[in-house]
Short mmCIF file of C-alpha atoms and ligand atoms in Angstrom, two decimals:
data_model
loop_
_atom_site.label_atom_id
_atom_site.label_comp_id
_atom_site.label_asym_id
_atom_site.label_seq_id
_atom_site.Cartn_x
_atom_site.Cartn_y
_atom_site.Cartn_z
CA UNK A 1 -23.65 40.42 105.24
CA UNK A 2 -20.11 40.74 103.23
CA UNK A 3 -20.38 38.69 99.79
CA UNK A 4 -17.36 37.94 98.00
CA UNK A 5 -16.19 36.16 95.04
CA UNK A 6 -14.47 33.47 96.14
CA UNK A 7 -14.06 31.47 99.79
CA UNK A 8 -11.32 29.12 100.32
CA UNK A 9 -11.65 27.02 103.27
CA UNK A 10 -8.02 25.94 104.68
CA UNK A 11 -4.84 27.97 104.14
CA UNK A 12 -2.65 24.47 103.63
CA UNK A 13 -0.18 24.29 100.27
CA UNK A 14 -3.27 23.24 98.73
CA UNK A 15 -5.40 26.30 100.04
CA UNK A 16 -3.01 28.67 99.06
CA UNK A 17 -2.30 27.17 95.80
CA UNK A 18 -6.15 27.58 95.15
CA UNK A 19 -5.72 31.23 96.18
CA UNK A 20 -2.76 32.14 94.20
CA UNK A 21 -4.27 30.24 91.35
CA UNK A 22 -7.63 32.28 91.75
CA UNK A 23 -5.87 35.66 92.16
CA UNK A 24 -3.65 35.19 88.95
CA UNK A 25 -7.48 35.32 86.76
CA UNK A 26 -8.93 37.66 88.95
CA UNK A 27 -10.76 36.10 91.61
CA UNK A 28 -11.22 37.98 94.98
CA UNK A 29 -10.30 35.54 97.52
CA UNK A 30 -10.89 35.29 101.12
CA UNK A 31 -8.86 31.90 102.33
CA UNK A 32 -10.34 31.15 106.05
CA UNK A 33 -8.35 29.27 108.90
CA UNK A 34 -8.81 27.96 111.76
CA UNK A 35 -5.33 27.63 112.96
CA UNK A 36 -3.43 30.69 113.97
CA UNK A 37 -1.12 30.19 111.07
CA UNK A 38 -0.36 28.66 107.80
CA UNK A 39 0.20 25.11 107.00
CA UNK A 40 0.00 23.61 110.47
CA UNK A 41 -1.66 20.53 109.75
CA UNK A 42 -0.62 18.17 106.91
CA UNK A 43 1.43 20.49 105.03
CA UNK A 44 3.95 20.89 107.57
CA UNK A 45 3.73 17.14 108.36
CA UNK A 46 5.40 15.55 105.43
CA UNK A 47 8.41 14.40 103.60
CA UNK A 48 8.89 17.38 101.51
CA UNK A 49 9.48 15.19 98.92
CA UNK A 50 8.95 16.64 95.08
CA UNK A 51 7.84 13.22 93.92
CA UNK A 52 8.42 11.56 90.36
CA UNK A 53 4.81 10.47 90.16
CA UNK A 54 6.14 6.71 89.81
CA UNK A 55 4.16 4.27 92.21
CA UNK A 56 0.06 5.98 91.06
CA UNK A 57 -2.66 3.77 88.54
CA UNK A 58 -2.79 5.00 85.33
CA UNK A 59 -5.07 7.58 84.26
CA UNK A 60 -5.27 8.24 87.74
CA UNK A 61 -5.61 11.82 89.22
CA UNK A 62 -2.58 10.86 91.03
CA UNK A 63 -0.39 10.13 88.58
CA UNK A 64 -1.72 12.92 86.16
CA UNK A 65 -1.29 15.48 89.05
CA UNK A 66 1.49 14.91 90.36
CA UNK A 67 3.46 14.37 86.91
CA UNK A 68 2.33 17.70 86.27
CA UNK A 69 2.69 19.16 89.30
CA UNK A 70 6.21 18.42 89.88
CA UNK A 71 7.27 20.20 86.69
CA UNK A 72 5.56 23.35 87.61
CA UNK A 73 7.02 22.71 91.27
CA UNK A 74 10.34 22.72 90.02
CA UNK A 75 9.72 25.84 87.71
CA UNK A 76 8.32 27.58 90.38
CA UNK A 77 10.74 27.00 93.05
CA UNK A 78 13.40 28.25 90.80
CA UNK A 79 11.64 31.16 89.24
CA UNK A 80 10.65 32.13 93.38
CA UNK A 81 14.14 30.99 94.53
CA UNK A 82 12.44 28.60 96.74
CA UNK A 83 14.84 26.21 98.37
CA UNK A 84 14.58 22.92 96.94
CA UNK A 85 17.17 20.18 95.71
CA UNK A 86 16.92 17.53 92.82
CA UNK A 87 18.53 15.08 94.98
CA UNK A 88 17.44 11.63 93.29
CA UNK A 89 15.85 8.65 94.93
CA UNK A 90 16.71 5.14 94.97
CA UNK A 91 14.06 2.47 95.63
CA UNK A 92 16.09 -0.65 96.91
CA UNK A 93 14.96 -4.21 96.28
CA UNK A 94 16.91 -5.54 99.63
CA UNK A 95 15.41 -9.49 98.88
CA UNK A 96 15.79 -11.43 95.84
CA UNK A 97 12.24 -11.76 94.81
CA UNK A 98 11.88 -8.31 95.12
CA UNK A 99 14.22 -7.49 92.26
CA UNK A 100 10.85 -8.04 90.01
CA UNK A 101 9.43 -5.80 91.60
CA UNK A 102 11.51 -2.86 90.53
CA UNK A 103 11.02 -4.10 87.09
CA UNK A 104 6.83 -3.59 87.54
CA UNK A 105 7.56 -0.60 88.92
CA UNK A 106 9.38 1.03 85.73
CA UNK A 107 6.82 -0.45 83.36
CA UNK A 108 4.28 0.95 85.30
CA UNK A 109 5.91 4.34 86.05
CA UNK A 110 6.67 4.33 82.40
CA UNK A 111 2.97 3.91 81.22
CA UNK A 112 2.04 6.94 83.25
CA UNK A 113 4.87 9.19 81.81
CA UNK A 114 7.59 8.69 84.25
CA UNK A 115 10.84 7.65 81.49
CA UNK A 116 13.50 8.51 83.56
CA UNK A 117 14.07 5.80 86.14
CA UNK A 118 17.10 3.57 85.60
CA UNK A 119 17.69 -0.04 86.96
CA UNK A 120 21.02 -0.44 88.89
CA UNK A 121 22.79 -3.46 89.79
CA UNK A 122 23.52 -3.46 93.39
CA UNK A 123 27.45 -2.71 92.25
CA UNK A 124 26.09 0.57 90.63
CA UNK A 125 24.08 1.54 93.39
CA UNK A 126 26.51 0.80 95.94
CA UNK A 127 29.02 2.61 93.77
CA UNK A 128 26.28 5.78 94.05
CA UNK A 129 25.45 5.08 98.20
CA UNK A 130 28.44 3.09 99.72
CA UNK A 131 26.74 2.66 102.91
CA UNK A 132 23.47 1.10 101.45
CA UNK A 133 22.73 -3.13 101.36
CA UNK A 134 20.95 -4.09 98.38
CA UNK A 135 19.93 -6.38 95.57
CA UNK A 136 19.47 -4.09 92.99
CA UNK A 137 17.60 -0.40 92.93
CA UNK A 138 15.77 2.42 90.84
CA UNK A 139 17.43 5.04 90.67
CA UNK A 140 14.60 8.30 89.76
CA UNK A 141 16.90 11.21 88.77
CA UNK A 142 13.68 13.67 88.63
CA UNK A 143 12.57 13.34 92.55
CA UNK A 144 13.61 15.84 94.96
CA UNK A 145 13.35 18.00 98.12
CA UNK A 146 11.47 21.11 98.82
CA UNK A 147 11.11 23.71 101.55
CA UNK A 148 7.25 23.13 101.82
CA UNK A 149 7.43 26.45 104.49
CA UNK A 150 8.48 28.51 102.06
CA UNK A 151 6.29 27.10 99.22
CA UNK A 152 3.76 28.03 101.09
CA UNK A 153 4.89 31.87 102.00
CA UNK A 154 5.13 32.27 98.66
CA UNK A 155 2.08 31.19 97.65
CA UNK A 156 0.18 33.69 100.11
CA UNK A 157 2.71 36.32 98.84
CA UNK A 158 1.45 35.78 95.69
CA UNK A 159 -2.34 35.53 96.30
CA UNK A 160 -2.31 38.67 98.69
CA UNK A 161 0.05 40.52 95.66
CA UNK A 162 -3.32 39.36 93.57
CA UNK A 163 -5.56 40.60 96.69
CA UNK A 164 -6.66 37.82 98.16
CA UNK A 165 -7.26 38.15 101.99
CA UNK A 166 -5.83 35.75 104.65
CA UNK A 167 -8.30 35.15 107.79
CA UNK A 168 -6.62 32.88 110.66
CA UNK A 169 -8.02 32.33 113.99
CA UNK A 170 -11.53 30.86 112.04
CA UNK A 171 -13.09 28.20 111.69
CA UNK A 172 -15.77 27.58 108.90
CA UNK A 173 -18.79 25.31 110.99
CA UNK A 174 -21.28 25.02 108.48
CA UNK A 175 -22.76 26.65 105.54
CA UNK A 176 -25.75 26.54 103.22
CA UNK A 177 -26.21 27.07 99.61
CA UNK A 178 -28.60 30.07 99.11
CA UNK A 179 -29.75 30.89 96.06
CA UNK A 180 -26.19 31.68 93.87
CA UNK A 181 -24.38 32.28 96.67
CA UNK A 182 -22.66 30.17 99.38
CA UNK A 183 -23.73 31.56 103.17
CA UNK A 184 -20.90 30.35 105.59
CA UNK A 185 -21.28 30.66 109.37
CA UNK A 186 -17.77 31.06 111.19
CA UNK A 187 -16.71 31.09 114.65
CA UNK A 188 -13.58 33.28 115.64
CA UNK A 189 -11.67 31.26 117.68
CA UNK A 190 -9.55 34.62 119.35
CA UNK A 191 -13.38 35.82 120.95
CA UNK A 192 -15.48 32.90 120.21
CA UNK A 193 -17.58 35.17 118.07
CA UNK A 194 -19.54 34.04 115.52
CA UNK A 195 -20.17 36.17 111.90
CA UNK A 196 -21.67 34.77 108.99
CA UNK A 197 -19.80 35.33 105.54
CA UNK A 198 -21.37 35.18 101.54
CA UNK A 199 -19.20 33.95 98.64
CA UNK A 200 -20.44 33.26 95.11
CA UNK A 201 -17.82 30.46 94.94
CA UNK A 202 -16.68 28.53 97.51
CA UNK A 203 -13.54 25.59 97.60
CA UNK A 204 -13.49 23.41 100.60
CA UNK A 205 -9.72 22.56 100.87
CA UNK A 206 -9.86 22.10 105.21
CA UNK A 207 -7.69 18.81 104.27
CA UNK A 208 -8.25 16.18 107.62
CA UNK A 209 -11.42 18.33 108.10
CA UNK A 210 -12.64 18.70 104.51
CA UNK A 211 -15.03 15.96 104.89
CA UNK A 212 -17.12 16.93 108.33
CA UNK A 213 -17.10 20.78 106.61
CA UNK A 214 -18.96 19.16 103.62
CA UNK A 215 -21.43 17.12 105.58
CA UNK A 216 -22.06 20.38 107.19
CA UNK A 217 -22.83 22.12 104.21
CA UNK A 218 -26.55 22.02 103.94
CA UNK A 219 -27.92 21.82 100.16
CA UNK A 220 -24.61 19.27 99.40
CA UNK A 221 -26.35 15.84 99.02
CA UNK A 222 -24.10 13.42 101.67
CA UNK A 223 -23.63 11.08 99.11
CA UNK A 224 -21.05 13.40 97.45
CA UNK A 225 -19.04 12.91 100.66
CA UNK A 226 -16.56 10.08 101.12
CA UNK A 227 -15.88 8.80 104.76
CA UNK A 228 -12.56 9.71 105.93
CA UNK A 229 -9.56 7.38 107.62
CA UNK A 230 -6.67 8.25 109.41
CA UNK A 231 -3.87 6.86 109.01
CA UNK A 232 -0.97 8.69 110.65
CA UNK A 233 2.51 8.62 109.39
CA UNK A 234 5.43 8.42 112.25
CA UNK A 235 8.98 9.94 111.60
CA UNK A 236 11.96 9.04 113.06
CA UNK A 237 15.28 11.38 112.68
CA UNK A 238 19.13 10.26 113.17
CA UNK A 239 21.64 12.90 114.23
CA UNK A 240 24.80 12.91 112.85
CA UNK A 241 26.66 13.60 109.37
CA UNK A 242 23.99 12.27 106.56
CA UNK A 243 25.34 8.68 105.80
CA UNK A 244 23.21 8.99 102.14
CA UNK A 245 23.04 11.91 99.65
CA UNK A 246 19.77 10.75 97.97
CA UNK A 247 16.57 9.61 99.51
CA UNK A 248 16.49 5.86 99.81
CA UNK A 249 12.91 4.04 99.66
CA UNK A 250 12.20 0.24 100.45
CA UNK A 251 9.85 -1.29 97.59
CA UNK A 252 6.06 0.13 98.66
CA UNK A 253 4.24 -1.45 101.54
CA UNK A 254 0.60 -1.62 101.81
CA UNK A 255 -0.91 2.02 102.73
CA UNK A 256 2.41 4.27 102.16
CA UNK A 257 5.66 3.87 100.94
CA UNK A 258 7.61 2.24 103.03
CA UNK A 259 9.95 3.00 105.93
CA UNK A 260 12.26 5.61 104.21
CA UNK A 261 15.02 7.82 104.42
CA UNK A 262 14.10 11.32 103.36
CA UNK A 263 16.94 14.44 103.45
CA UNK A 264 16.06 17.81 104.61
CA UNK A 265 17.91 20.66 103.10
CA UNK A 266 20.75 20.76 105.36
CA UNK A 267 20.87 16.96 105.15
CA UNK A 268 19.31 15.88 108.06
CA UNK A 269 18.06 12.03 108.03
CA UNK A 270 14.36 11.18 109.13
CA UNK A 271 12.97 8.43 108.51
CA UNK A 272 9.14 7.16 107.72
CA UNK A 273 6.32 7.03 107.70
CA UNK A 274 4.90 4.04 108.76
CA UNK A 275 1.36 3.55 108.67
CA UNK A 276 -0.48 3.47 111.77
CA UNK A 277 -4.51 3.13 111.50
CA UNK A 278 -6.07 5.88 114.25
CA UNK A 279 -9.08 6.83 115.01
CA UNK A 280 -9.40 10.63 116.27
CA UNK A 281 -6.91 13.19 115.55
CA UNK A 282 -3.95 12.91 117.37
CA UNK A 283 0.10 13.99 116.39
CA UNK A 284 1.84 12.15 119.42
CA UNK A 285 4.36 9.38 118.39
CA UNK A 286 5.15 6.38 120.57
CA UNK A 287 8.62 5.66 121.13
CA UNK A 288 8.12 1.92 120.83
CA UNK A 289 7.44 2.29 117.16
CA UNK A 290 11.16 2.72 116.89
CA UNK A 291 11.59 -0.96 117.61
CA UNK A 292 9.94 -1.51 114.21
CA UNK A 293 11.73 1.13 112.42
CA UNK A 294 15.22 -0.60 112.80
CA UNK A 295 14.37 -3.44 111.23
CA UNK A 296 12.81 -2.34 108.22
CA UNK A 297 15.92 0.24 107.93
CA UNK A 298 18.87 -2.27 108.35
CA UNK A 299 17.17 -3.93 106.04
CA UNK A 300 18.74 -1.35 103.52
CA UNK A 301 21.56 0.36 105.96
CA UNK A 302 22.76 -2.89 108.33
CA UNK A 303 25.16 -0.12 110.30
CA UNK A 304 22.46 2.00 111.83
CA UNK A 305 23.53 2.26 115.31
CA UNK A 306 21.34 0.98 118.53
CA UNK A 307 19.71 3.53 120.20
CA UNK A 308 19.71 6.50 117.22
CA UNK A 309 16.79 7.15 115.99
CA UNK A 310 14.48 9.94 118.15
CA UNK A 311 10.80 10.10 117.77
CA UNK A 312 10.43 13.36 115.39
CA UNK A 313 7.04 14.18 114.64
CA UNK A 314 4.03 12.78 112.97
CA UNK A 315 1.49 13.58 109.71
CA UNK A 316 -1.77 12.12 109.18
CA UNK A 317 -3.08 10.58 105.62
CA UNK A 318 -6.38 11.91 105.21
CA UNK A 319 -7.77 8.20 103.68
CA UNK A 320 -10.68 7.53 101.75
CA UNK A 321 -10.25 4.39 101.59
CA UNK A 322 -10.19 1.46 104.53
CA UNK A 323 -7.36 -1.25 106.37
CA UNK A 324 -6.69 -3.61 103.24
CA UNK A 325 -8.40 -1.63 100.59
CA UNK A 326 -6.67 -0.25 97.45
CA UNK A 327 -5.41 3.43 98.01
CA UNK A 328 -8.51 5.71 97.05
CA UNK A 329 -7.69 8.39 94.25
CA UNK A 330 -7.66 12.48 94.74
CA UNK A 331 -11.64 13.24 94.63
CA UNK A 332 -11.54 16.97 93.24
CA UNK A 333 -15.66 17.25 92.99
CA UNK A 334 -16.94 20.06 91.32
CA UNK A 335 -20.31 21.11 89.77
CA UNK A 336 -20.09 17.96 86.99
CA UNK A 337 -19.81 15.58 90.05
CA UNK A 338 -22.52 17.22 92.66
CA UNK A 339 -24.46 19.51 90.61
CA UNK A 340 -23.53 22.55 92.43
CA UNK A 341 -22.11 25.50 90.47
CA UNK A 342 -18.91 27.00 91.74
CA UNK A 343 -18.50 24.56 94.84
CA UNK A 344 -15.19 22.55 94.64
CA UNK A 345 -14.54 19.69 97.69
CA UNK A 346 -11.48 18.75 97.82
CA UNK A 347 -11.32 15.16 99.53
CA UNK A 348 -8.32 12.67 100.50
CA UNK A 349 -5.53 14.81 99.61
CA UNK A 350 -2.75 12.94 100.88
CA UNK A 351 0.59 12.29 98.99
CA UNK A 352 1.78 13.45 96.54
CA UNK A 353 -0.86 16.41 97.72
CA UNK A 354 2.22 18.62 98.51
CA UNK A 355 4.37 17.48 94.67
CA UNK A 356 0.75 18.35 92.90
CA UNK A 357 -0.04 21.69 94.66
CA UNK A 358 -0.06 23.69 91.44
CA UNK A 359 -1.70 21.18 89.38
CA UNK A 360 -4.46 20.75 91.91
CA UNK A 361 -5.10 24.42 91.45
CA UNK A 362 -5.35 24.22 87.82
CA UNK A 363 -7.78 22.21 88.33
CA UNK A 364 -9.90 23.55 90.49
CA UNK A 365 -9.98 26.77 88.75
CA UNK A 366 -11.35 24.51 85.75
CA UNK A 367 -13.97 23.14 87.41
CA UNK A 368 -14.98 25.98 89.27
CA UNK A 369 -14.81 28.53 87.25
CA UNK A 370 -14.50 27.34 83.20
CA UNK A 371 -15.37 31.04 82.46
CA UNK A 372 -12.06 32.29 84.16
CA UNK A 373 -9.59 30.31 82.65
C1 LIG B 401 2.87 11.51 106.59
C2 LIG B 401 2.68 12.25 105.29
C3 LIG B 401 3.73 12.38 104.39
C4 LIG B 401 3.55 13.05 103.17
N1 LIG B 401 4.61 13.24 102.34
C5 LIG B 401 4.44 13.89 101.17
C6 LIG B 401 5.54 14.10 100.31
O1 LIG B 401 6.68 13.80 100.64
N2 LIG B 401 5.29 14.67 99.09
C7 LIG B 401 4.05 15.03 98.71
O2 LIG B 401 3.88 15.47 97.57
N3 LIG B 401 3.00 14.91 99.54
C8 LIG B 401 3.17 14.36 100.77
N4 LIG B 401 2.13 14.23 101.62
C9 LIG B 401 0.83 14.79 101.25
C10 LIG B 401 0.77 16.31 101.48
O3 LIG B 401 1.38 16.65 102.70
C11 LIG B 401 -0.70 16.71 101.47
O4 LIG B 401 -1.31 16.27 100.28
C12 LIG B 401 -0.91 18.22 101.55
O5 LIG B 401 -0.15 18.80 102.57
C13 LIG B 401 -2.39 18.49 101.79
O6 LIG B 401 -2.56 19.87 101.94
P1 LIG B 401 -3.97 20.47 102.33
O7 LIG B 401 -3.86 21.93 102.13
O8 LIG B 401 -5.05 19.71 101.62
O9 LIG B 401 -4.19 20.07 103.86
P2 LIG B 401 -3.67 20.78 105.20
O10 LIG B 401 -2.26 21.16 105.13
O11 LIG B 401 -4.07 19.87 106.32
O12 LIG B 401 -4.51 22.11 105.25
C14 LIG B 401 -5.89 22.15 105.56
C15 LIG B 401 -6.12 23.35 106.44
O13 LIG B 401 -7.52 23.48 106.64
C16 LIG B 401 -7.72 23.96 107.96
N5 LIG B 401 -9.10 23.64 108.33
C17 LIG B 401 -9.63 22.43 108.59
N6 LIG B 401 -10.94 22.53 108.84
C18 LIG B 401 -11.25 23.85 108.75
C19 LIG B 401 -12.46 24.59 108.89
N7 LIG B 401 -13.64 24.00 109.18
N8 LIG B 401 -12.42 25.95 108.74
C20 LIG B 401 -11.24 26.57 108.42
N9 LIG B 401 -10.07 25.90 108.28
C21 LIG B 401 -10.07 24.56 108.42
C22 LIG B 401 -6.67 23.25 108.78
O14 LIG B 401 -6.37 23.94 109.97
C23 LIG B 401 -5.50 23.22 107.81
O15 LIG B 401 -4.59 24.29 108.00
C24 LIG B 401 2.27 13.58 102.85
C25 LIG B 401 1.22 13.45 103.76
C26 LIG B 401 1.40 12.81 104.97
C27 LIG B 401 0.29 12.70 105.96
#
């Protein structure tokens, strides 16, 4: 049986920015995916938004991640001429009482090392956004957009520069810790063959399926692995010249964000997510969720025409925590959590997953491997 240094399971942004991460000190890397390509699940079903790091509890891995993460987003995009734009946000109050509550949210962004966001009156952010309805806003200079495709190409371009080796097609069904050395049974899902596969270090980053690949991962006591929720995100998109130039966000809602408008590159408007509560897998978006989705948006744009917005696509929040319950942080568990030398589980990875990427990595690398770095 083949034993290498280092198994990554998932080849997601956060997969790959393991990989890259690992190759850069020296790590041989094998990433291993079930899909027959990269970033199918999660990290193709975003916002692409580089965010500021503004809405996370402090001292949480959150806010520390992504705060860090979005500076070495931005350096990296430009240093790997990644397309991305600093486009700005604004977070609208669009009801009196609400005005307050951009207020909290500057303190609070402020105490975790955001200090850029301004308050507007609604006069200055109409002046910015003629076509938005507001009380007042926050206006975050620092977020942006990015195109998470090509973050991710260049990732694997990276790790496979550093020689780390890209297996699609595979799915990791269980494993078991033997000895020093993680033993990983796979099942090629081309053939349906199945191999079995020896790493000394192994990092579980299968994102919605991180958590059934740990509880299959005999020698990893189950208590070291959090139940997962779904909660799937919806997106709607509106053809047409792009009425806004920077992404406009309602104050949060309970379990995301917020219906809001996000850009793409070429200026495209889609909006969401909304938070819908599932229980299996499952990417299909119902029309009649659109009925929702104009209210909440004239809320902030009054002229948004019956009958535009299309069913897009959908992403699903890989939760740790339940209906009701305060949003669970990052868990990044390596051997000072489980006990278990060079195992990292990666667990509940949903935004800002995709603004943290490079962070995340750091990270891991840290607690997997305090020797390397
Ligand atoms: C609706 C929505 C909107 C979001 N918007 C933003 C945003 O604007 N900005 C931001 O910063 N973040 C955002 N995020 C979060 C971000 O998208 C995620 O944090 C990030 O993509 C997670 O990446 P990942 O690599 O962990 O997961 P994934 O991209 O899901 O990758 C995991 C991979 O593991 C593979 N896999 C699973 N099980 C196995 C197995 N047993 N064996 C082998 N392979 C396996 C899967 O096929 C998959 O390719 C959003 C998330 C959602 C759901």
């Amino acid at each position: 049986m083949d034993t290498v240094d280092c198994i990554i399971a998932g080849a997601g942004v956060i997969g790959l920015a393991v990989a890259r991460e690992l190759s850069r000190l020296g790590m041989e890397t094998v990433i291993i995916e079930a899909a027959d390509s990269i970033g199918t699940e999660t990290s193709s079903r975003n916002s692409e938004v580089i965010h500021a790091g503004i809405y996370y509890p402090i001292g949480s891995l959150k806010a520390k991640l992504c705060i860090e993460g979005r500076a070495k987003l931005y350096a990296y995009t430009n240093e790997r001429n990644i397309p991305h734009k600093r486009c700005g946000k604004l977070i609208v109050a669009t009801l009196p009482e609400q005005v307050v509550t951009l207020a909290g949210i500057i303190d609070k962004a402020k105490a975790c090392g955001v200090d850029d966001l301004v308050m507007l009156s609604a006069a200055e952010a109409i002046a910015m956004e003629p076509r938005l309805t507001c009380q007042a806003a926050v206006l975050s200079p620092s977020t942006g957009i990015v195109d998470s495709h090509a973050l991710m190409l260049s990732l694997l371009g990276e790790a496979e520069e550093g020689g780390a080796y890209l297996s699609l097609n595979t799915e990791i069904v269980s494993g078991r810790i033997d000895a020093d050395r993680f033993v990983l049974h796979t099942r090629d899902h081309g053939t349906g063959s199945e191999y079995e596969i020896a790493a000394r270090h192994f990092v579980n980053a299968a994102g919605l399926g991180a958590n059934a690949l740990a509880s299959r991962l005999e020698g990893l006591d189950p208590k070291f692995v959090p139940q997962l929720r779904l909660a799937r995100g919806n997106y709607f998109s509106v053809t047409g010249k792009p009425a806004f130039s920077r992404l406009i966000y309602p104050v949060p809602e309970p379990g995301g964000l917020g219906v809001h408008l996000t850009l793409d590159l070429n200026g495209g408007m889609r909006f969401g997510p909304d938070v819908e509560w599932i229980e299996e897998k499952d990417y299909s978006v119902n029309p009649r969720r659109a009925d929702h989705f104009y209210g909440e948006i004239r809320k902030y744009w009054p002229d948004l025409a019956d009958g535009s917005l299309s069913p897009t696509y959908s992403g699903i929040r890989p939760k740790l925590s339940a209906p009701g319950e305060a949003a669970a942080d990052f868990v990044i568990d390596g051997p000072e959590t489980h006990g278990i030398k060079n195992l990292v589980n990666l667990f509940g990875l949903e935004s800002p997953g995709l603004t943290s990427s490079l962070a995340i990595a750091e990270l891991v690398a840290q607690r997997l491997a305090p020797t390397y770095v």
